[in-house]
PDB file of C-alpha atoms in Angstrom:
ATOM      1  CA  MET W   1      87.781 148.568  66.965  1.00 37.00           C
ATOM      2  CA  ASN W   2      88.735 146.288  64.087  1.00 39.00           C
ATOM      3  CA  ILE W   3      89.094 142.483  64.073  1.00 39.00           C
ATOM      4  CA  THR W   4      92.899 142.660  64.138  1.00 43.00           C
ATOM      5  CA  THR W   5      92.840 144.641  67.365  1.00 45.00           C
ATOM      6  CA  ILE W   6      90.363 142.206  68.967  1.00 42.00           C
ATOM      7  CA  ASP W   7      92.441 139.171  67.931  1.00 54.00           C
ATOM      8  CA  ARG W   8      95.599 140.793  69.273  1.00 48.00           C
ATOM      9  CA  LYS W   9      93.924 141.484  72.620  1.00 49.00           C
ATOM     10  CA  GLN W  10      92.665 137.917  72.820  1.00 51.00           C
ATOM     11  CA  ILE W  11      96.123 136.570  72.062  1.00 45.00           C
ATOM     12  CA  ASP W  12      97.706 138.880  74.641  1.00 58.00           C
ATOM     13  CA  ALA W  13      95.144 137.786  77.239  1.00 58.00           C
ATOM     14  CA  GLU W  14      95.848 134.113  76.523  1.00 66.00           C
ATOM     15  CA  LYS W  15      99.593 134.675  76.832  1.00 68.00           C
ATOM     16  CA  PHE W  16      99.097 136.566  80.078  1.00 63.00           C
ATOM     17  CA  SER W  17      96.881 133.831  81.550  1.00 74.00           C
ATOM     18  CA  ASP W  18      99.315 131.147  80.453  1.00 75.00           C
ATOM     19  CA  ALA W  19     102.220 133.042  82.027  1.00 76.00           C
ATOM     20  CA  ILE W  20     100.364 133.284  85.342  1.00 78.00           C
ATOM     21  CA  LEU W  21      99.324 129.614  85.380  1.00 83.00           C
ATOM     22  CA  ASN W  22     102.873 128.533  84.628  1.00 80.00           C
ATOM     23  CA  THR W  23     104.236 130.386  87.668  1.00 80.00           C
ATOM     24  CA  LEU W  24     102.075 128.288  90.015  1.00 83.00           C
ATOM     25  CA  THR W  25     103.576 125.417  91.990  1.00 86.00           C
ATOM     26  CA  ASP W  26     100.243 123.560  91.759  1.00 89.00           C
ATOM     27  CA  GLY W  27      99.360 121.531  88.700  1.00 91.00           C
ATOM     28  CA  VAL W  28      96.468 122.961  86.673  1.00 92.00           C
ATOM     29  CA  TYR W  29      94.570 121.432  83.782  1.00 92.00           C
ATOM     30  CA  PHE W  30      91.302 122.042  81.952  1.00 91.00           C
ATOM     31  CA  VAL W  31      89.003 119.404  80.481  1.00 91.00           C
ATOM     32  CA  ASP W  32      85.922 119.585  78.261  1.00 91.00           C
ATOM     33  CA  ARG W  33      82.659 117.736  78.902  1.00 90.00           C
ATOM     34  CA  ASN W  34      84.218 114.576  77.459  1.00 88.00           C
ATOM     35  CA  ARG W  35      87.063 114.940  79.997  1.00 88.00           C
ATOM     36  CA  ARG W  36      89.518 115.582  77.179  1.00 90.00           C
ATOM     37  CA  VAL W  37      92.486 117.606  78.449  1.00 91.00           C
ATOM     38  CA  LEU W  38      92.677 121.068  76.846  1.00 91.00           C
ATOM     39  CA  TYR W  39      95.391 122.683  78.965  1.00 91.00           C
ATOM     40  CA  TRP W  40      98.301 121.413  81.065  1.00 92.00           C
ATOM     41  CA  ASN W  41     100.589 123.817  82.934  1.00 92.00           C
ATOM     42  CA  LYS W  42     104.285 123.501  83.791  1.00 92.00           C
ATOM     43  CA  ALA W  43     103.690 122.387  87.386  1.00 91.00           C
ATOM     44  CA  ALA W  44     101.412 119.617  86.092  1.00 92.00           C
ATOM     45  CA  GLU W  45     104.310 118.455  83.926  1.00 93.00           C
ATOM     46  CA  GLN W  46     106.690 118.442  86.898  1.00 91.00           C
ATOM     47  CA  LEU W  47     104.320 116.678  89.291  1.00 90.00           C
ATOM     48  CA  SER W  48     103.166 114.024  86.829  1.00 91.00           C
ATOM     49  CA  GLY W  49     106.210 113.570  84.584  1.00 91.00           C
ATOM     50  CA  TYR W  50     103.978 113.989  81.517  1.00 92.00           C
ATOM     51  CA  SER W  51     104.588 116.871  79.139  1.00 92.00           C
ATOM     52  CA  ALA W  52     101.752 118.983  77.785  1.00 91.00           C
ATOM     53  CA  ASP W  53     102.285 117.458  74.329  1.00 92.00           C
ATOM     54  CA  GLN W  54     101.724 113.978  75.789  1.00 91.00           C
ATOM     55  CA  VAL W  55      98.559 114.902  77.639  1.00 90.00           C
ATOM     56  CA  ILE W  56      96.644 117.563  75.702  1.00 91.00           C
ATOM     57  CA  GLY W  57      93.968 116.006  73.503  1.00 89.00           C
ATOM     58  CA  THR W  58      93.786 112.797  75.534  1.00 88.00           C
ATOM     59  CA  SER W  59      91.199 111.827  78.143  1.00 83.00           C
ATOM     60  CA  CYS W  60      92.254 111.897  81.783  1.00 70.00           C
ATOM     61  CA  ALA W  61      91.232 108.226  81.927  1.00 69.00           C
ATOM     62  CA  ASP W  62      93.447 107.137  79.012  1.00 74.00           C
ATOM     63  CA  ASP W  63      96.011 105.348  81.211  1.00 71.00           C
ATOM     64  CA  ILE W  64      97.657 108.662  82.078  1.00 78.00           C
ATOM     65  CA  LEU W  65      96.611 110.137  85.409  1.00 79.00           C
ATOM     66  CA  MET W  66      94.564 107.106  86.517  1.00 83.00           C
ATOM     67  CA  HIS W  67      93.580 108.519  89.897  1.00 83.00           C
ATOM     68  CA  VAL W  68      92.975 105.924  92.608  1.00 84.00           C
ATOM     69  CA  ASP W  69      91.812 106.326  96.193  1.00 82.00           C
ATOM     70  CA  ASP W  70      93.612 104.998  99.263  1.00 79.00           C
ATOM     71  CA  LYS W  71      91.931 101.613  98.773  1.00 79.00           C
ATOM     72  CA  GLY W  72      93.188 101.276  95.200  1.00 79.00           C
ATOM     73  CA  ASN W  73      89.832 101.939  93.525  1.00 81.00           C
ATOM     74  CA  CYS W  74      90.245 103.504  90.082  1.00 83.00           C
ATOM     75  CA  LEU W  75      88.380 106.823  90.125  1.00 81.00           C
ATOM     76  CA  CYS W  76      88.813 107.639  86.443  1.00 77.00           C
ATOM     77  CA  LYS W  77      86.480 104.792  85.468  1.00 72.00           C
ATOM     78  CA  ASP W  78      83.999 105.196  88.303  1.00 75.00           C
ATOM     79  CA  GLY W  79      83.769 107.882  90.973  1.00 77.00           C
ATOM     80  CA  CYS W  80      85.745 110.671  89.286  1.00 83.00           C
ATOM     81  CA  PRO W  81      85.303 113.886  91.347  1.00 85.00           C
ATOM     82  CA  LEU W  82      85.810 116.043  88.254  1.00 85.00           C
ATOM     83  CA  ALA W  83      83.128 114.182  86.309  1.00 87.00           C
ATOM     84  CA  ALA W  84      80.718 114.629  89.227  1.00 89.00           C
ATOM     85  CA  THR W  85      81.537 118.350  89.327  1.00 89.00           C
ATOM     86  CA  MET W  86      80.637 118.715  85.660  1.00 91.00           C
ATOM     87  CA  GLU W  87      77.329 116.957  86.295  1.00 90.00           C
ATOM     88  CA  ASP W  88      76.076 119.206  89.093  1.00 90.00           C
ATOM     89  CA  GLY W  89      78.419 122.215  88.942  1.00 89.00           C
ATOM     90  CA  ILE W  90      79.497 121.728  92.576  1.00 91.00           C
ATOM     91  CA  GLY W  91      83.210 121.991  93.311  1.00 91.00           C
ATOM     92  CA  ARG W  92      84.925 119.042  94.961  1.00 90.00           C
ATOM     93  CA  GLU W  93      88.242 118.122  96.509  1.00 88.00           C
ATOM     94  CA  ALA W  94      89.834 114.833  97.446  1.00 87.00           C
ATOM     95  CA  HIS W  95      93.079 113.191  98.511  1.00 88.00           C
ATOM     96  CA  VAL W  96      94.004 110.645  95.846  1.00 88.00           C
ATOM     97  CA  PHE W  97      96.982 108.987  94.182  1.00 89.00           C
ATOM     98  CA  MET W  98      98.060 109.930  90.657  1.00 87.00           C
ATOM     99  CA  HIS W  99      99.973 107.772  88.208  1.00 86.00           C
ATOM    100  CA  HIS W 100     103.419 109.237  87.435  1.00 89.00           C
ATOM    101  CA  ALA W 101     105.047 108.833  84.045  1.00 89.00           C
ATOM    102  CA  ASP W 102     107.835 106.820  85.713  1.00 88.00           C
ATOM    103  CA  GLY W 103     105.305 104.267  86.919  1.00 85.00           C
ATOM    104  CA  HIS W 104     104.976 105.074  90.626  1.00 88.00           C
ATOM    105  CA  ARG W 105     102.036 106.625  92.445  1.00 88.00           C
ATOM    106  CA  VAL W 106     102.115 110.215  93.702  1.00 87.00           C
ATOM    107  CA  PRO W 107      99.784 111.310  96.533  1.00 88.00           C
ATOM    108  CA  VAL W 108      98.003 114.495  95.469  1.00 90.00           C
ATOM    109  CA  HIS W 109      95.329 116.802  96.822  1.00 89.00           C
ATOM    110  CA  VAL W 110      92.925 117.608  93.963  1.00 90.00           C
ATOM    111  CA  ARG W 111      90.398 120.439  93.779  1.00 91.00           C
ATOM    112  CA  GLY W 112      87.946 120.680  90.909  1.00 91.00           C
ATOM    113  CA  ALA W 113      85.562 123.397  89.754  1.00 92.00           C
ATOM    114  CA  ALA W 114      83.115 123.601  86.850  1.00 92.00           C
ATOM    115  CA  ILE W 115      83.648 125.982  83.909  1.00 91.00           C
ATOM    116  CA  HIS W 116      80.482 127.694  82.624  1.00 90.00           C
ATOM    117  CA  ASP W 117      79.706 129.437  79.367  1.00 88.00           C
ATOM    118  CA  ASP W 118      77.949 132.829  79.084  1.00 87.00           C
ATOM    119  CA  HIS W 119      74.575 131.122  79.511  1.00 87.00           C
ATOM    120  CA  GLY W 120      75.561 129.306  82.714  1.00 88.00           C
ATOM    121  CA  SER W 121      75.891 125.872  81.143  1.00 90.00           C
ATOM    122  CA  VAL W 122      78.781 123.674  82.257  1.00 91.00           C
ATOM    123  CA  ILE W 123      81.202 123.266  79.358  1.00 90.00           C
ATOM    124  CA  GLY W 124      84.126 121.730  81.211  1.00 91.00           C
ATOM    125  CA  ALA W 125      86.096 121.811  84.425  1.00 92.00           C
ATOM    126  CA  VAL W 126      89.417 122.858  85.879  1.00 91.00           C
ATOM    127  CA  GLU W 127      91.387 120.770  88.336  1.00 92.00           C
ATOM    128  CA  ILE W 128      94.200 122.002  90.560  1.00 91.00           C
ATOM    129  CA  PHE W 129      96.410 119.385  92.180  1.00 92.00           C
ATOM    130  CA  SER W 130      99.324 119.589  94.590  1.00 88.00           C
ATOM    131  CA  ASP W 131     101.847 117.156  96.050  1.00 87.00           C
ATOM    132  CA  ASP W 132     100.349 115.521  99.144  1.00 85.00           C
ATOM    133  CA  THR W 133     103.486 113.651 100.237  1.00 82.00           C
ATOM    134  CA  GLU W 134     104.112 115.835 103.284  1.00 80.00           C
ATOM    135  CA  ARG W 135     100.561 115.351 104.591  1.00 79.00           C
ATOM    136  CA  ILE W 136     100.836 111.583 104.126  1.00 76.00           C
ATOM    137  CA  GLY W 137     104.125 111.603 106.023  1.00 76.00           C
ATOM    138  CA  VAL W 138     102.609 113.571 108.917  1.00 76.00           C
ATOM    139  CA  LEU W 139      99.650 111.178 109.122  1.00 72.00           C
ATOM    140  CA  GLU W 140     101.976 108.173 109.144  1.00 75.00           C
ATOM    141  CA  ARG W 141     104.080 109.681 111.927  1.00 77.00           C
ATOM    142  CA  LEU W 142     100.958 110.458 113.949  1.00 68.00           C
ATOM    143  CA  ARG W 143      99.725 106.912 113.401  1.00 76.00           C
ATOM    144  CA  ASP W 144     103.066 105.510 114.529  1.00 73.00           C
ATOM    145  CA  MET W 145     103.031 107.741 117.605  1.00 73.00           C
ATOM    146  CA  GLU W 146      99.490 106.683 118.476  1.00 73.00           C
ATOM    147  CA  GLN W 147     100.368 103.019 118.096  1.00 73.00           C
ATOM    148  CA  ALA W 148     103.455 103.467 120.252  1.00 74.00           C
ATOM    149  CA  SER W 149     101.341 105.035 122.984  1.00 80.00           C
ATOM    150  CA  LEU W 150      98.650 102.326 122.875  1.00 83.00           C
ATOM    151  CA  LEU W 151     100.674  99.157 122.331  1.00 86.00           C
ATOM    152  CA  ASP W 152     102.801  97.219 124.771  1.00 88.00           C
ATOM    153  CA  GLU W 153     106.418  97.426 123.631  1.00 85.00           C
ATOM    154  CA  LEU W 154     107.244  93.823 124.520  1.00 89.00           C
ATOM    155  CA  THR W 155     104.227  91.930 123.202  1.00 89.00           C
ATOM    156  CA  GLY W 156     102.782  94.328 120.605  1.00 85.00           C
ATOM    157  CA  VAL W 157      99.249  93.949 121.990  1.00 88.00           C
ATOM    158  CA  ALA W 158      97.100  96.716 123.441  1.00 87.00           C
ATOM    159  CA  ASN W 159      98.376  98.220 126.709  1.00 88.00           C
ATOM    160  CA  ARG W 160      96.645  99.527 129.832  1.00 89.00           C
ATOM    161  CA  ARG W 161      95.914 102.908 128.216  1.00 87.00           C
ATOM    162  CA  TYR W 162      94.152 101.261 125.294  1.00 87.00           C
ATOM    163  CA  PHE W 163      92.260  98.963 127.654  1.00 90.00           C
ATOM    164  CA  ASN W 164      90.951 101.921 129.638  1.00 90.00           C
ATOM    165  CA  ARG W 165      89.795 103.608 126.435  1.00 88.00           C
ATOM    166  CA  ALA W 166      88.139 100.466 125.057  1.00 88.00           C
ATOM    167  CA  PHE W 167      86.524  99.626 128.389  1.00 91.00           C
ATOM    168  CA  GLY W 168      85.126 103.152 128.661  1.00 91.00           C
ATOM    169  CA  ALA W 169      83.634 102.872 125.161  1.00 90.00           C
ATOM    170  CA  CYS W 170      82.043  99.485 125.925  1.00 90.00           C
ATOM    171  CA  LEU W 171      80.639 100.771 129.200  1.00 91.00           C
ATOM    172  CA  ALA W 172      79.172 103.840 127.467  1.00 91.00           C
ATOM    173  CA  ASP W 173      77.515 101.602 124.827  1.00 89.00           C
ATOM    174  CA  PHE W 174      76.055  99.448 127.580  1.00 90.00           C
ATOM    175  CA  GLU W 175      74.672 102.417 129.476  1.00 90.00           C
ATOM    176  CA  ARG W 176      73.224 103.917 126.287  1.00 90.00           C
ATOM    177  CA  SER W 177      71.813 100.844 124.511  1.00 90.00           C
ATOM    178  CA  GLU W 178      72.464  97.933 126.886  1.00 88.00           C
ATOM    179  CA  THR W 179      74.904  96.381 124.425  1.00 86.00           C
ATOM    180  CA  PRO W 180      76.385  93.447 126.350  1.00 89.00           C
ATOM    181  CA  PHE W 181      80.119  92.913 126.691  1.00 89.00           C
ATOM    182  CA  GLY W 182      82.386  90.727 128.752  1.00 88.00           C
ATOM    183  CA  LEU W 183      85.820  90.756 130.350  1.00 88.00           C
ATOM    184  CA  VAL W 184      88.158  87.776 130.427  1.00 87.00           C
ATOM    185  CA  ALA W 185      91.099  87.633 132.845  1.00 87.00           C
ATOM    186  CA  ILE W 186      93.920  85.301 131.793  1.00 87.00           C
ATOM    187  CA  ASP W 187      96.979  84.328 133.768  1.00 88.00           C
ATOM    188  CA  ILE W 188      99.978  82.230 132.708  1.00 89.00           C
ATOM    189  CA  ASP W 189     100.371  79.320 135.102  1.00 90.00           C
ATOM    190  CA  HIS W 190     103.640  79.278 137.069  1.00 88.00           C
ATOM    191  CA  PHE W 191     105.054  82.178 135.054  1.00 88.00           C
ATOM    192  CA  LYS W 192     107.530  83.099 137.797  1.00 89.00           C
ATOM    193  CA  ARG W 193     109.101  79.673 137.363  1.00 88.00           C
ATOM    194  CA  PHE W 194     110.027  80.491 133.748  1.00 85.00           C
ATOM    195  CA  ASN W 195     111.902  83.592 134.834  1.00 87.00           C
ATOM    196  CA  ASP W 196     113.595  81.924 137.818  1.00 89.00           C
ATOM    197  CA  THR W 197     114.617  78.777 135.935  1.00 91.00           C
ATOM    198  CA  TYR W 198     115.400  79.995 132.421  1.00 90.00           C
ATOM    199  CA  GLY W 199     115.869  83.745 132.794  1.00 91.00           C
ATOM    200  CA  HIS W 200     113.912  86.828 131.817  1.00 89.00           C
ATOM    201  CA  ASP W 201     114.638  86.454 128.089  1.00 91.00           C
ATOM    202  CA  VAL W 202     112.756  83.167 128.051  1.00 90.00           C
ATOM    203  CA  GLY W 203     110.026  84.726 130.190  1.00 90.00           C
ATOM    204  CA  ASP W 204     109.660  87.526 127.669  1.00 92.00           C
ATOM    205  CA  ALA W 205     109.474  84.988 124.853  1.00 92.00           C
ATOM    206  CA  VAL W 206     106.661  83.188 126.686  1.00 91.00           C
ATOM    207  CA  LEU W 207     104.752  86.450 127.114  1.00 92.00           C
ATOM    208  CA  ARG W 208     105.125  87.263 123.416  1.00 92.00           C
ATOM    209  CA  MET W 209     104.002  83.760 122.406  1.00 92.00           C
ATOM    210  CA  VAL W 210     100.912  83.834 124.600  1.00 92.00           C
ATOM    211  CA  ALA W 211     100.018  87.402 123.532  1.00 91.00           C
ATOM    212  CA  HIS W 212     100.412  86.493 119.840  1.00 89.00           C
ATOM    213  CA  THR W 213      98.256  83.374 120.284  1.00 89.00           C
ATOM    214  CA  LEU W 214      95.480  85.367 121.944  1.00 88.00           C
ATOM    215  CA  ALA W 215      95.660  88.166 119.362  1.00 84.00           C
ATOM    216  CA  GLN W 216      95.384  85.671 116.484  1.00 83.00           C
ATOM    217  CA  SER W 217      92.376  84.022 118.149  1.00 83.00           C
ATOM    218  CA  CYS W 218      90.360  87.263 118.452  1.00 80.00           C
ATOM    219  CA  ARG W 219      88.384  89.252 115.922  1.00 77.00           C
ATOM    220  CA  PRO W 220      90.270  92.331 114.637  1.00 70.00           C
ATOM    221  CA  TYR W 221      88.192  94.809 116.636  1.00 66.00           C
TER     222      TYR W 221
END
């Protein structure tokens, strides 16, 4: 087999691989040990807004992707999952936010794996990322539903269901480690008089005011 045949097969294989990667709906990119981007597929362009020409040859930390976690910590400078994968060869995944070319943040699920040479040495990594917007939306709806089930609609403070849960947890801690806790019962003096004299709207306002005052006077937990 001559060199021309080998080169042709290599080129055909590269075209075939590129064609497959560009049919994926997930973004795919390769980086070398210096985290310089070597490949950027079509889905990566669509999800990020950056074309391959803009990204290839740059570092993933060069004010392009700028992954941050849900607390706003920049992972590209410190805590990059892909960098950690290239250090120990162990694949990782995370839910992060990616900088879009238009300036907004896009929630993405990233999965990274090390790339090895013929001798088993890590020479780079591949990352696959997908739009995580739907998952974020589901979590927010679940959070809203949980809050609605545990908060009093009128005052916005914890309701009887939440109290039962919290009391059970405190009691379990006490039985396990004798962690002390206390209960405080509070009543609004002459509350019936507010309703009878000024109406239930004023009574509701009094309840909200007292509940807000107590909530602001307590520690968050």
